[in-house]
Amino acid sequence: MNVLTKTEAPNDSTATPGRTLLRGMSWVAWRRNRTALLLLIGGTVLFIAFCVYQRALLVDFVNSAKATDVDQLLSNDEDRLGNAFFVLSSLPLILGVFLGAPLLASEQENNTLRLTTTQSVARLRVIGTTLAVPLLIIAILTTLTSVAFTWMWRSVDTLFSGGDWWNTSVIYTTGPLLVALSLFTTSFGILAGAVLRRSVAAMGVTFITLTVGAMMVKDRMASFFVTPHQISYPTGSEGVSLKPGEIQVDNWVGTADGKLYGWGTCVRPTEAESAACVKKHGIVNDVVEYVRLDQLPGIQWSMTGILLALTAAMLAATVWWMHRKSL
């Protein structure tokens, strides 16, 4: 006797679970790093809210009569902006040390990657997804942060810190450079973790290397990507006043035909010796070199291109190393 079984057709409510944004290896990569990434998301939301609120206060101040009288920010606003600049200038280092360095190192310490590659998943796919998910989230969040902060700072760009955007953290915390720096430092930490295979060691190497590197090049790096403007005026005259947003970067002395000498070329112990030196070299002008605020985007995009190229090179080196070495 045959028994016929009747199978009910699946309905929409029980057929398959709804699709989620992250699936498969993407979901695994998110799951492994969700604590750090959730903290980053929450911090980004709070920081953007601060930018919106603070900008409203700054705009109200700029449009008030008091701004014309003092020609500078109030001390409270100056302090809040200074603290925000400090947080953003520290963000790339934090990402490199606490997110980038342990990303692969902890997986190798716990043998998680080795276990994953035994589940019919290609090694390159595992490594690529492990890198791509956190880096994509970092790129999106730092872009949103940079847009919000630049929008706020631009409302008082010539008032904050006396308008000195050249000697502060403005170059590295506004525009595209914050995004590029964050990806660069995170990728450096990832490469260090892949090579050292120990989280604490990778975090230490990343912190020391990035800190020392920043101290060595930060104050000089921007000067390689800009051509300063010059103003000449007769030696001994009163000089010139720069406009808001124009920052003096160097002093020279020059001849009538435009040849420049260092400012201290004719600084001598006596006035007679100085006068003889001036006559010998034909110095007739003092020259001021300065940069303008409208040159800031060009500096930032030039540095961004180099940092992104270095980031791509480090990620390629990481993938090659992880594919070549045993997990």
Coordinates of N, CA, C and O in Angstrom, one line a residue, residues 76-180:
N76 N 35.7 80.2 25.0 CA 35.0 78.9 25.1 C 34.9 78.2 23.7 O 35.2 77.0 23.6
D77 N 34.6 79.0 22.7 CA 34.5 78.4 21.3 C 35.9 78.0 20.8 O 36.1 76.9 20.2
E78 N 36.9 78.8 21.1 CA 38.3 78.4 20.7 C 38.7 77.1 21.4 O 39.3 76.3 20.7
D79 N 38.4 77.0 22.7 CA 38.8 75.7 23.4 C 38.1 74.5 22.8 O 38.7 73.5 22.7
R80 N 36.8 74.7 22.6 CA 36.0 73.5 22.0 C 36.5 73.1 20.6 O 36.7 71.9 20.3
L81 N 36.8 74.1 19.8 CA 37.4 73.8 18.5 C 38.8 73.2 18.6 O 39.1 72.2 17.9
G82 N 39.6 73.7 19.5 CA 40.9 73.1 19.7 C 40.8 71.7 20.2 O 41.6 70.8 19.7
N83 N 39.9 71.3 21.1 CA 39.7 70.0 21.5 C 39.3 69.1 20.4 O 39.7 67.9 20.3
A84 N 38.4 69.6 19.5 CA 37.9 68.8 18.4 C 39.1 68.5 17.4 O 39.2 67.4 16.9
F85 N 39.9 69.5 17.2 CA 41.1 69.3 16.3 C 42.0 68.3 16.9 O 42.6 67.4 16.2
F86 N 42.2 68.3 18.2 CA 43.0 67.3 18.9 C 42.5 65.9 18.7 O 43.2 64.9 18.4
V87 N 41.2 65.7 18.9 CA 40.5 64.4 18.7 C 40.7 63.9 17.3 O 41.1 62.7 17.1
L88 N 40.5 64.7 16.3 CA 40.6 64.3 15.0 C 42.0 64.0 14.6 O 42.3 63.1 13.8
S89 N 43.0 64.8 15.1 CA 44.4 64.6 14.7 C 44.9 63.3 15.4 O 45.8 62.7 14.9
S90 N 44.2 62.8 16.5 CA 44.6 61.6 17.1 C 43.9 60.4 16.5 O 44.3 59.2 16.7
L91 N 42.8 60.6 15.8 CA 42.0 59.5 15.3 C 42.8 58.5 14.4 O 42.7 57.3 14.6
P92 N 43.6 59.0 13.4 CA 44.3 58.0 12.6 C 45.2 57.1 13.4 O 45.3 55.9 13.1
L93 N 45.9 57.7 14.4 CA 46.8 56.8 15.2 C 46.0 55.8 16.0 O 46.4 54.6 16.1
I94 N 44.8 56.2 16.5 CA 44.0 55.3 17.3 C 43.5 54.2 16.4 O 43.5 53.0 16.8
L95 N 43.1 54.5 15.2 CA 42.6 53.4 14.3 C 43.8 52.5 13.9 O 43.5 51.3 13.9
G96 N 44.9 53.0 13.7 CA 46.1 52.1 13.3 C 46.4 51.2 14.4 O 46.7 50.0 14.2
V97 N 46.5 51.7 15.7 CA 46.9 50.9 16.8 C 45.9 49.9 17.3 O 46.1 48.7 17.5
F98 N 44.6 50.4 17.5 CA 43.6 49.6 18.1 C 42.7 48.8 17.2 O 42.0 47.9 17.6
L99 N 42.7 49.2 15.9 CA 41.8 48.4 14.9 C 42.7 47.7 13.9 O 42.5 46.6 13.6
G100 N 43.7 48.5 13.3 CA 44.5 47.9 12.3 C 45.4 46.8 12.8 O 45.5 45.7 12.2
A101 N 46.2 47.1 13.8 CA 47.2 46.2 14.3 C 46.7 44.8 14.7 O 47.2 43.8 14.4
P102 N 45.6 44.8 15.5 CA 45.0 43.5 15.9 C 44.2 42.7 14.9 O 43.8 41.6 15.1
L103 N 43.9 43.4 13.8 CA 42.9 42.8 12.8 C 43.3 41.4 12.4 O 42.5 40.5 12.4
L104 N 44.5 41.3 11.9 CA 45.0 40.0 11.4 C 45.8 39.3 12.5 O 45.9 38.0 12.6
A105 N 46.5 40.1 13.3 CA 47.4 39.5 14.3 C 46.6 38.6 15.3 O 46.9 37.5 15.7
S106 N 45.4 39.1 15.8 CA 44.6 38.4 16.7 C 44.0 37.1 16.1 O 43.8 36.1 16.7
E107 N 43.7 37.2 14.8 CA 43.1 36.1 14.0 C 44.2 35.0 14.0 O 43.9 33.8 14.1
Q108 N 45.4 35.4 13.8 CA 46.5 34.4 13.7 C 46.8 33.8 15.1 O 47.1 32.6 15.2
E109 N 46.8 34.6 16.1 CA 47.0 34.1 17.4 C 46.0 33.1 17.8 O 46.3 32.1 18.5
N110 N 44.7 33.3 17.5 CA 43.6 32.4 17.8 C 43.3 31.3 16.8 O 42.4 30.6 17.0
N111 N 44.1 31.3 15.7 CA 43.9 30.3 14.6 C 42.6 30.4 14.0 O 42.1 29.5 13.4
T112 N 42.0 31.6 14.0 CA 40.6 31.8 13.4 C 40.7 31.7 11.9 O 39.8 31.1 11.3
L113 N 41.7 32.3 11.3 CA 41.8 32.3 9.9 C 42.1 30.9 9.4 O 41.5 30.5 8.3
R114 N 42.9 30.1 10.1 CA 43.1 28.7 9.7 C 41.9 27.9 9.7 O 41.6 27.1 8.8
L115 N 41.0 28.1 10.7 CA 39.8 27.4 10.8 C 38.8 27.8 9.7 O 38.2 27.0 9.1
T116 N 38.8 29.1 9.4 CA 37.9 29.6 8.3 C 38.2 29.0 7.0 O 37.4 28.6 6.2
T117 N 39.5 28.9 6.7 CA 40.0 28.4 5.4 C 39.7 26.9 5.2 O 39.8 26.4 4.1
T118 N 39.3 26.2 6.3 CA 39.0 24.8 6.2 C 37.5 24.6 5.8 O 37.1 23.5 5.6
Q119 N 36.8 25.7 5.7 CA 35.3 25.6 5.5 C 35.0 25.9 4.0 O 34.0 26.6 3.7
S120 N 35.8 25.3 3.1 CA 35.5 25.5 1.7 C 35.5 26.9 1.2 O 34.7 27.3 0.3
V121 N 36.3 27.8 1.9 CA 36.4 29.2 1.5 C 37.8 29.5 1.1 O 38.8 29.1 1.8
A122 N 38.0 30.1 -0.1 CA 39.3 30.3 -0.6 C 40.1 31.3 0.3 O 39.5 32.2 0.9
R123 N 41.4 31.1 0.5 CA 42.2 31.9 1.4 C 42.1 33.4 1.0 O 42.0 34.3 1.8
L124 N 42.3 33.7 -0.3 CA 42.3 35.0 -0.8 C 40.9 35.7 -0.5 O 40.9 36.9 -0.1
R125 N 39.8 35.0 -0.6 CA 38.5 35.6 -0.2 C 38.4 35.9 1.2 O 37.9 36.9 1.6
V126 N 38.9 35.0 2.1 CA 38.9 35.2 3.5 C 39.7 36.5 3.8 O 39.3 37.4 4.6
I127 N 41.0 36.6 3.3 CA 41.8 37.7 3.6 C 41.2 39.0 3.1 O 41.2 40.0 3.8
G128 N 40.8 38.9 1.8 CA 40.2 40.1 1.2 C 39.0 40.7 1.9 O 38.9 41.9 2.1
T129 N 38.1 39.8 2.3 CA 36.9 40.3 3.0 C 37.3 40.8 4.4 O 36.7 41.8 4.9
T130 N 38.2 40.1 5.1 CA 38.7 40.6 6.4 C 39.2 42.0 6.4 O 39.0 42.8 7.3
L131 N 39.9 42.3 5.3 CA 40.4 43.7 5.1 C 39.4 44.6 4.6 O 39.4 45.8 5.1
A132 N 38.6 44.2 3.7 CA 37.7 45.2 3.0 C 36.6 45.7 3.9 O 36.3 46.9 3.8
V133 N 36.0 44.9 4.7 CA 34.9 45.4 5.5 C 35.2 46.5 6.5 O 34.6 47.6 6.5
P134 N 36.2 46.3 7.4 CA 36.6 47.4 8.3 C 37.1 48.6 7.6 O 36.8 49.8 7.9
L135 N 37.9 48.4 6.5 CA 38.4 49.6 5.8 C 37.3 50.4 5.1 O 37.4 51.6 5.0
L136 N 36.3 49.7 4.5 CA 35.2 50.4 3.9 C 34.4 51.2 4.9 O 34.1 52.3 4.7
I137 N 34.2 50.6 6.1 CA 33.5 51.3 7.2 C 34.3 52.5 7.6 O 33.7 53.6 7.8
I138 N 35.6 52.3 7.8 CA 36.4 53.5 8.2 C 36.4 54.6 7.1 O 36.3 55.8 7.5
A139 N 36.4 54.2 5.9 CA 36.4 55.2 4.8 C 35.1 56.0 4.8 O 35.1 57.3 4.7
I140 N 34.0 55.3 5.0 CA 32.7 56.0 5.1 C 32.6 56.9 6.3 O 32.2 58.1 6.2
L141 N 32.9 56.4 7.4 CA 32.8 57.2 8.7 C 33.7 58.4 8.7 O 33.3 59.5 9.2
T142 N 34.9 58.2 8.3 CA 35.9 59.3 8.3 C 35.5 60.4 7.3 O 35.7 61.6 7.5
T143 N 34.9 59.9 6.2 CA 34.4 60.9 5.2 C 33.3 61.7 5.8 O 33.3 63.0 5.6
L144 N 32.3 61.1 6.4 CA 31.2 61.8 7.1 C 31.8 62.8 8.1 O 31.3 63.9 8.2
T145 N 32.7 62.3 8.9 CA 33.3 63.1 10.0 C 34.0 64.3 9.4 O 33.9 65.5 9.9
S146 N 34.8 64.1 8.4 CA 35.6 65.2 7.8 C 34.7 66.2 7.1 O 34.9 67.4 7.2
V147 N 33.6 65.8 6.4 CA 32.7 66.7 5.8 C 32.0 67.6 6.9 O 31.9 68.8 6.7
A148 N 31.6 67.0 8.0 CA 30.9 67.7 9.0 C 31.8 68.7 9.7 O 31.5 69.9 9.9
F149 N 33.1 68.2 10.0 CA 34.0 69.1 10.7 C 34.5 70.3 9.8 O 34.6 71.4 10.2
T150 N 34.8 70.0 8.5 CA 35.2 71.0 7.6 C 34.1 72.0 7.4 O 34.4 73.3 7.4
W151 N 32.8 71.6 7.3 CA 31.7 72.5 7.3 C 31.6 73.4 8.5 O 31.3 74.6 8.3
M152 N 31.9 72.9 9.6 CA 31.9 73.7 10.9 C 33.1 74.7 10.9 O 32.9 75.9 11.1
W153 N 34.3 74.2 10.6 CA 35.5 75.0 10.6 C 35.4 76.1 9.6 O 35.8 77.3 9.9
R154 N 34.9 75.9 8.4 CA 34.8 76.9 7.4 C 34.0 78.1 7.8 O 34.2 79.2 7.2
S155 N 33.1 78.0 8.7 CA 32.3 79.1 9.2 C 33.1 80.1 9.9 O 32.7 81.3 10.1
V156 N 34.3 79.7 10.4 CA 35.2 80.6 11.2 C 36.6 80.4 10.8 O 37.5 80.6 11.6
D157 N 36.9 80.1 9.6 CA 38.2 79.7 9.2 C 39.3 80.7 9.4 O 40.5 80.4 9.6
T158 N 38.9 82.0 9.3 CA 39.9 83.1 9.5 C 39.9 83.6 10.9 O 40.6 84.6 11.2
L159 N 39.1 83.1 11.8 CA 39.0 83.5 13.1 C 39.7 82.5 14.1 O 40.3 82.9 15.1
F160 N 39.5 81.2 13.8 CA 40.1 80.2 14.7 C 41.6 80.3 14.7 O 42.3 80.4 13.7
S161 N 42.2 80.4 15.9 CA 43.6 80.4 16.1 C 44.3 81.6 15.3 O 45.3 81.4 14.7
G162 N 43.5 82.7 15.3 CA 44.0 83.8 14.5 C 44.1 83.6 13.0 O 44.8 84.4 12.3
G163 N 43.3 82.6 12.5 CA 43.3 82.4 11.1 C 44.5 81.6 10.6 O 44.8 81.4 9.4
D164 N 45.3 81.1 11.6 CA 46.6 80.3 11.2 C 46.3 78.9 10.9 O 46.4 78.0 11.8
W165 N 45.9 78.6 9.7 CA 45.6 77.2 9.3 C 46.9 76.5 8.9 O 46.8 75.2 8.8
W166 N 48.0 77.2 8.7 CA 49.2 76.5 8.3 C 49.9 75.8 9.4 O 50.5 74.8 9.2
N167 N 50.0 76.4 10.6 CA 50.7 75.9 11.7 C 49.9 75.2 12.7 O 50.3 74.9 13.8
T168 N 48.7 74.9 12.4 CA 47.8 74.1 13.2 C 47.5 72.8 12.6 O 48.1 72.4 11.6
S169 N 46.5 72.0 13.1 CA 46.1 70.7 12.6 C 45.1 70.8 11.5 O 44.6 69.8 11.0
V170 N 44.8 72.0 11.0 CA 43.8 72.2 10.0 C 44.0 71.3 8.7 O 43.1 70.7 8.2
I171 N 45.3 71.3 8.2 CA 45.6 70.6 7.0 C 45.3 69.1 7.1 O 44.7 68.5 6.2
Y172 N 45.5 68.6 8.3 CA 45.4 67.1 8.4 C 44.0 66.6 9.0 O 43.8 65.4 9.0
T173 N 43.2 67.6 9.4 CA 41.9 67.1 9.9 C 40.7 67.6 9.2 O 39.6 67.3 9.5
T174 N 40.9 68.3 8.1 CA 39.8 68.8 7.3 C 40.0 68.3 5.8 O 41.1 67.8 5.5
G175 N 38.9 68.3 5.0 CA 39.0 67.9 3.7 C 39.3 66.4 3.6 O 39.0 65.6 4.5
P176 N 39.9 66.0 2.4 CA 40.1 64.5 2.2 C 41.2 63.9 3.0 O 41.4 62.7 3.0
L177 N 42.1 64.7 3.5 CA 43.3 64.2 4.1 C 43.0 63.3 5.4 O 43.8 62.4 5.7
L178 N 42.0 63.6 6.1 CA 41.7 62.8 7.3 C 41.3 61.4 6.9 O 41.7 60.4 7.5
V179 N 40.6 61.3 5.8 CA 40.2 59.9 5.3 C 41.5 59.2 4.9 O 41.6 58.0 5.2
A180 N 42.3 59.8 4.1 CA 43.5 59.2 3.6 C 44.4 58.8 4.7 O 45.0 57.7 4.7

